[in-house]
Coordinates of C-alpha atoms in Angstrom, one line a residue:
X1 CA 0.0 0.0 0.0
X2 CA 1.0 3.6 -0.5
X3 CA 1.4 5.9 2.5
X4 CA 1.8 9.7 2.6
X5 CA 3.5 11.1 5.7
X6 CA 3.9 14.7 6.8
X7 CA 7.4 15.2 8.3
X8 CA 9.3 18.0 10.0
X9 CA 12.8 18.3 11.5
X10 CA 12.1 20.2 14.7
X11 CA 14.7 18.1 16.7
X12 CA 18.1 16.6 16.2
X13 CA 18.1 13.4 14.1
X14 CA 20.5 10.8 12.9
X15 CA 21.1 13.2 10.0
X16 CA 22.1 16.2 12.0
X17 CA 20.7 19.1 14.0
X18 CA 17.2 20.4 13.6
X19 CA 16.8 22.5 10.5
X20 CA 13.4 24.1 11.4
X21 CA 12.5 23.8 7.7
X22 CA 8.7 23.7 7.1
X23 CA 7.0 20.4 7.0
X24 CA 7.3 18.2 3.9
X25 CA 5.3 15.2 2.7
X26 CA 6.9 12.0 1.6
X27 CA 5.6 8.8 0.1
X28 CA 6.3 5.3 1.5
X29 CA 5.5 2.0 -0.2
X30 CA 4.6 -0.8 2.1
X31 CA 4.8 -4.4 0.7
X32 CA 3.0 -6.7 3.1
X33 CA 2.5 -10.4 3.6
X34 CA -0.9 -11.2 5.2
X35 CA -1.9 -14.5 6.9
X36 CA -5.3 -15.0 8.4
X37 CA -6.2 -11.5 7.6
X38 CA -3.3 -10.0 9.6
X39 CA -0.1 -8.5 8.4
X40 CA 2.7 -10.8 9.4
X41 CA 5.6 -9.2 7.5
X42 CA 6.0 -5.7 6.1
X43 CA 8.8 -4.1 4.0
X44 CA 8.9 -0.3 3.7
X45 CA 10.5 1.7 0.9
X46 CA 10.8 5.4 1.5
X47 CA 12.8 8.0 -0.5
X48 CA 15.1 9.2 2.3
X49 CA 17.3 11.1 -0.2
X50 CA 14.3 13.3 -1.2
X51 CA 13.4 13.8 2.5
X52 CA 17.0 14.8 3.4
X53 CA 17.2 17.3 0.6
X54 CA 13.8 18.8 1.4
X55 CA 14.8 19.3 5.0
X56 CA 18.0 21.0 4.0
X57 CA 20.6 18.2 4.4
X58 CA 23.3 17.1 2.0
X59 CA 22.5 13.5 0.8
X60 CA 26.1 13.0 -0.3
X61 CA 27.6 14.2 3.1
X62 CA 25.2 12.0 5.1
X63 CA 25.8 8.9 2.9
X64 CA 29.5 9.3 3.3
X65 CA 29.3 9.8 7.0
X66 CA 27.0 6.8 7.6
X67 CA 29.1 4.6 5.3
X68 CA 32.3 5.5 7.1
X69 CA 30.7 4.9 10.5
X70 CA 29.5 1.5 9.4
X71 CA 33.0 0.6 8.0
X72 CA 34.7 1.8 11.2
X73 CA 32.5 -0.5 13.4
X74 CA 33.0 -3.4 11.0
X75 CA 29.4 -3.5 9.9
X76 CA 28.6 -4.6 6.3
X77 CA 25.2 -4.3 4.7
X78 CA 26.1 -7.1 2.2
X79 CA 26.9 -9.5 5.1
X80 CA 23.8 -8.4 7.0
X81 CA 21.5 -9.2 4.1
X82 CA 23.2 -12.5 3.2
X83 CA 21.0 -14.7 5.4
X84 CA 17.9 -13.2 3.8
X85 CA 19.2 -13.7 0.3
X86 CA 20.0 -17.3 1.1
X87 CA 16.5 -17.8 2.7
X88 CA 14.8 -16.5 -0.5
X89 CA 17.1 -18.5 -2.8
X90 CA 16.7 -21.7 -1.0
X91 CA 13.1 -21.6 0.2
X92 CA 11.7 -24.9 -0.9
X93 CA 8.2 -23.9 0.4
X94 CA 8.0 -21.0 -2.0
X95 CA 4.9 -20.7 -4.1
X96 CA 5.6 -19.3 -7.6
X97 CA 3.0 -16.8 -8.7
X98 CA 2.1 -16.9 -12.4
X99 CA 0.3 -14.1 -14.1
X100 CA -2.1 -14.7 -16.9
X101 CA -1.4 -13.3 -20.3
X102 CA -2.9 -10.0 -21.3
X103 CA -6.1 -10.0 -23.4
X104 CA -4.5 -9.4 -26.8
X105 CA -1.2 -10.1 -28.6
X106 CA 0.4 -6.7 -28.5
X107 CA 2.3 -5.3 -25.5
X108 CA 4.4 -2.3 -26.0
X109 CA 5.6 -3.2 -29.4
X110 CA 6.4 -6.9 -28.8
X111 CA 5.1 -9.4 -31.3
X112 CA 3.5 -11.7 -28.8
X113 CA 1.7 -11.7 -25.5
X114 CA 3.6 -12.3 -22.4
X115 CA 3.4 -15.9 -21.4
X116 CA 2.4 -17.2 -18.0
X117 CA 6.0 -17.0 -16.9
X118 CA 6.5 -14.3 -14.2
X119 CA 10.0 -13.4 -15.4
X120 CA 8.8 -12.8 -19.0
X121 CA 5.9 -10.8 -17.7
X122 CA 8.1 -8.6 -15.6
X123 CA 10.6 -8.1 -18.4
X124 CA 7.8 -6.9 -20.7
X125 CA 6.3 -4.7 -18.0
X126 CA 9.6 -3.0 -17.1
X127 CA 10.6 -2.7 -20.8
X128 CA 7.3 -1.1 -21.6
X129 CA 7.0 1.3 -18.6
X130 CA 10.7 2.1 -17.8
X131 CA 12.7 1.6 -20.9
X132 CA 10.2 2.8 -23.5
X133 CA 8.3 5.2 -21.2
X134 CA 5.1 3.9 -22.8
X135 CA 2.1 4.2 -20.4
X136 CA -0.5 3.7 -23.1
X137 CA -1.2 0.1 -22.2
X138 CA -0.8 0.5 -18.4
X139 CA -4.2 -1.2 -18.0
X140 CA -2.8 -4.5 -19.2
X141 CA -0.5 -4.7 -16.2
X142 CA -2.4 -3.1 -13.4
X143 CA -5.9 -3.3 -12.0
X144 CA -8.2 -0.3 -12.7
X145 CA -8.2 0.5 -9.0
X146 CA -4.4 1.1 -9.0
X147 CA -3.2 4.7 -9.0
X148 CA -0.1 5.2 -11.0
X149 CA 2.2 8.1 -10.0
X150 CA 4.4 8.5 -13.1

């Protein structure tokens, strides 16, 4: 789901001292796994670089400072994420999700409909929307209730 949050920087934060810059709004995408009608896992994606810039901080300076601090304490994001990568790669209980083919044979200039293979579908989707910047057939990929922020 898509979240819009109002944020300010009235107090010191991990990025630095309070900037007293007016409030800003930022979008967050939450990817959730539900079981028995309850969220059991949630991953959040927020554009912190945009937030930093809006609040008056230097993204490059903060990134360098945080990376150096991680390095000095011997912490590695690659090593931290390795168990999760292995879990995803080796999960024998994984259920593959297959998407049905679109209703006709033309998708963004390709000569055939995407097959039921998820990887092929994703390649066509990303090629269409990202590489070709073609939004004319957005309805083939998303439900009519989805709001696209392009």
